[in-house]
XYZ file of C-alpha atoms in Angstrom:
247
model
C -7.773 -11.642 -7.610
C -5.406 -8.697 -8.035
C -2.900 -8.079 -5.242
C -1.384 -4.639 -4.649
C 1.263 -3.856 -2.016
C 1.552 -0.277 -0.772
C 5.232 0.077 0.028
C 8.124 2.467 0.481
C 11.620 2.165 1.855
C 10.862 5.265 3.941
C 8.059 5.833 6.421
C 5.824 8.879 6.601
C 5.131 9.152 2.868
C 1.339 8.637 2.888
C 1.357 4.877 2.347
C -1.377 3.979 4.807
C -3.658 6.872 3.826
C -3.400 5.653 0.238
C -4.147 2.072 1.279
C -7.334 3.077 3.068
C -8.623 5.494 0.464
C -7.862 3.322 -2.549
C -9.347 0.253 -0.885
C -12.460 2.211 0.047
C -12.896 3.430 -3.548
C -12.371 -0.121 -4.797
C -15.064 -1.447 -2.459
C -17.430 1.402 -3.302
C -17.209 0.463 -6.967
C -18.315 -3.075 -6.180
C -15.000 -4.902 -5.965
C -14.834 -7.346 -3.061
C -11.818 -5.782 -1.341
C -9.470 -6.820 1.458
C -6.733 -4.939 3.305
C -3.989 -7.012 4.918
C -2.221 -4.816 7.443
C 1.365 -6.094 7.656
C 2.743 -3.049 9.478
C 3.200 -3.587 13.255
C 2.147 0.046 13.761
C -1.330 -1.021 12.675
C -2.357 2.317 11.184
C -4.687 0.807 8.573
C -6.309 -1.212 11.332
C -6.733 1.965 13.380
C -8.411 3.847 10.531
C -10.972 1.051 10.166
C -11.413 0.477 13.913
C -10.126 -3.099 13.783
C -8.005 -5.021 16.282
C -6.714 -8.574 16.129
C -9.002 -11.078 17.875
C -6.236 -13.573 18.602
C -2.979 -12.958 20.458
C 0.053 -12.944 18.139
C -2.275 -13.280 15.155
C 0.208 -11.972 12.572
C 2.843 -14.455 13.723
C 0.370 -17.357 13.628
C -0.692 -16.518 10.071
C 2.910 -16.565 8.854
C 3.731 -19.829 10.652
C 0.582 -21.548 9.426
C -0.923 -21.937 12.885
C -3.861 -19.829 11.710
C -5.590 -19.587 8.358
C -5.635 -16.178 6.717
C -9.400 -16.405 6.209
C -10.050 -16.839 9.930
C -8.311 -13.521 10.646
C -10.492 -11.512 8.260
C -12.861 -8.983 9.806
C -15.591 -6.917 8.143
C -15.227 -3.143 8.205
C -18.048 -0.644 8.543
C -18.102 -0.343 4.736
C -19.731 -2.664 2.227
C -17.326 -4.926 0.302
C -14.352 -3.872 2.459
C -12.703 -6.299 4.899
C -9.448 -6.143 6.840
C -6.888 -8.400 8.453
C -5.657 -6.304 11.400
C -2.026 -5.997 12.409
C -0.587 -6.667 15.834
C 2.865 -6.248 17.341
C 3.818 -9.840 16.549
C 4.190 -8.676 12.926
C 7.530 -7.201 14.005
C 8.883 -10.779 14.116
C 7.987 -11.441 10.472
C 11.569 -11.209 9.224
C 12.859 -13.661 11.825
C 10.062 -16.126 11.106
C 10.467 -15.984 7.343
C 14.245 -16.198 7.556
C 13.875 -19.577 9.249
C 11.542 -20.937 6.572
C 12.455 -22.770 3.400
C 11.287 -20.985 0.232
C 10.388 -17.936 2.286
C 9.967 -15.804 -0.844
C 6.941 -17.901 -1.805
C 5.248 -17.594 1.590
C 3.125 -14.486 0.987
C 1.982 -15.806 -2.371
C 1.040 -19.148 -0.816
C -0.919 -17.467 1.975
C -2.778 -15.175 -0.428
C -3.652 -18.100 -2.700
C -5.889 -19.506 0.052
C -8.379 -16.648 -0.480
C -8.006 -16.188 -4.241
C -11.664 -17.057 -4.880
C -13.003 -14.776 -2.154
C -11.749 -11.326 -3.208
C -11.332 -9.232 -6.321
C -8.596 -6.958 -4.951
C -6.272 -7.279 -1.954
C -4.212 -4.345 -0.674
C -1.193 -5.053 1.539
C -0.107 -2.201 3.813
C 3.607 -2.946 4.228
C 6.054 -1.635 6.829
C 8.949 0.520 5.563
C 12.381 -1.006 4.916
C 13.817 -3.820 2.818
C 13.899 -7.232 4.446
C 13.008 -10.901 4.054
C 9.338 -9.961 4.479
C 9.572 -7.436 1.678
C 11.266 -9.970 -0.599
C 8.287 -12.276 -0.024
C 5.852 -9.434 -0.734
C 7.729 -8.361 -3.873
C 7.614 -11.922 -5.185
C 4.067 -12.642 -4.065
C 1.965 -9.727 -5.303
C 0.943 -8.510 -8.724
C 1.868 -4.854 -8.162
C 4.004 -2.793 -5.788
C 2.559 0.698 -5.506
C 5.043 3.208 -4.134
C 4.074 6.687 -2.880
C 6.920 9.203 -3.101
C 7.174 12.715 -1.734
C 8.744 14.894 -4.484
C 11.906 15.648 -2.502
C 15.528 14.639 -2.954
C 15.589 12.087 -0.124
C 12.314 10.460 -1.101
C 13.391 10.123 -4.725
C 16.697 8.712 -3.526
C 14.731 6.016 -1.683
C 12.779 5.254 -4.839
C 16.005 4.893 -6.814
C 17.446 2.607 -4.117
C 14.406 0.337 -4.395
C 14.576 0.332 -8.184
C 18.268 -0.632 -8.029
C 17.456 -3.343 -5.487
C 14.924 -4.826 -7.887
C 17.434 -4.823 -10.739
C 20.295 -6.252 -8.651
C 18.119 -9.086 -7.326
C 16.433 -9.956 -10.620
C 13.029 -8.815 -9.363
C 10.360 -7.847 -11.841
C 10.618 -4.058 -12.172
C 7.427 -3.987 -14.259
C 5.517 -4.671 -11.015
C 6.724 -1.385 -9.563
C 4.363 1.579 -10.012
C 4.735 4.941 -8.295
C 2.812 8.091 -7.554
C 3.674 11.369 -5.891
C 2.280 11.927 -2.423
C 2.113 14.857 0.003
C 2.686 17.288 -2.856
C 2.985 20.900 -1.678
C 2.211 23.310 -4.524
C 3.931 26.144 -2.647
C 7.314 24.485 -3.099
C 9.143 24.931 -6.389
C 11.241 21.826 -5.704
C 8.103 19.669 -5.660
C 7.084 20.957 -9.087
C 10.582 20.454 -10.489
C 10.850 16.868 -9.248
C 7.364 15.972 -10.473
C 8.006 17.330 -13.952
C 11.293 15.444 -14.167
C 9.896 12.060 -13.141
C 6.675 12.191 -15.126
C 8.855 11.306 -18.102
C 9.196 7.842 -16.562
C 6.158 5.614 -17.086
C 6.731 4.125 -13.641
C 4.959 7.183 -12.216
C 1.230 7.742 -12.504
C 0.109 11.169 -13.631
C -2.253 11.509 -10.670
C -0.808 12.643 -7.340
C -1.951 13.222 -3.764
C -1.627 16.756 -2.341
C -0.375 17.701 1.097
C -3.629 18.905 2.658
C -5.123 18.869 6.140
C -8.149 16.886 4.941
C -5.908 13.828 4.569
C -4.498 14.299 8.072
C -8.056 14.493 9.451
C -8.527 10.837 8.584
C -6.925 10.110 11.946
C -9.487 12.243 13.745
C -12.442 10.689 11.939
C -10.890 7.201 11.828
C -12.338 6.713 8.372
C -11.603 7.078 4.647
C -11.454 10.605 3.292
C -14.535 10.332 1.121
C -16.775 9.519 4.100
C -16.307 12.975 5.635
C -14.859 15.198 2.869
C -16.122 13.717 -0.389
C -16.108 17.035 -2.257
C -12.577 17.997 -1.194
C -9.695 18.376 -3.631
C -7.771 15.606 -1.854
C -10.699 13.189 -2.235
C -10.865 13.978 -5.959
C -7.131 13.316 -6.264
C -7.553 9.851 -4.754
C -10.402 9.193 -7.194
C -8.186 10.243 -10.096
C -5.368 8.027 -8.849
C -7.698 5.068 -8.403
C -9.040 5.530 -11.940
C -5.499 5.443 -13.298
C -4.592 2.376 -11.236
C -7.662 0.557 -12.530
C -6.757 1.345 -16.129
C -3.148 0.210 -15.849
C -3.237 -2.532 -13.225
C -6.710 -4.040 -12.992
C -8.827 -3.741 -16.155
């Protein structure tokens, strides 16, 4: 089982759209795939039409009152399941802070389903906290979307420094550019500069309305705009992720 966290220090960088589209492509190619929505906003859950069946489900999973497997729900797509988020996920930091060996908690929870899935995507809330420390320690890869702007790159550099200062494995950190606007010279300049660093994938996701329409359709991009440029970009990104992180 390969575990991939979609994460950024900042919000609004295309993290959830990437989670849904990459997970859908994974499932379509025959991988038994799971999304664990850890973000209290529940955007991944919304895209797949899923809601938690139990009150305070996220909290109960973290405290051990509920098994992770019992929270899993099938989506409308073959090979793709989801663990929906609920607002109790906002208490994750408090709960983990009170636990011994909190950094091992996410890994321990994921290990309970290691024989059930090929790939698990974790849609993480923005920020850096005790929850994120547990995610960083507990997954195989941290996939970071970055808008090619000064502030977004600054966030990336802050995360990279955080990893180094806290002896976290920087080799787990992989990045791609998201919401790329070809009309902006700054975007091109930033992309060209950071492609020198092998942390960044060559494939990127453009800033196009087709991606935004996922919210209207409540579904992955390929289900309603399979021939679009944005859909092809996600396919290219997924191919690169498979080559470097899975195969």
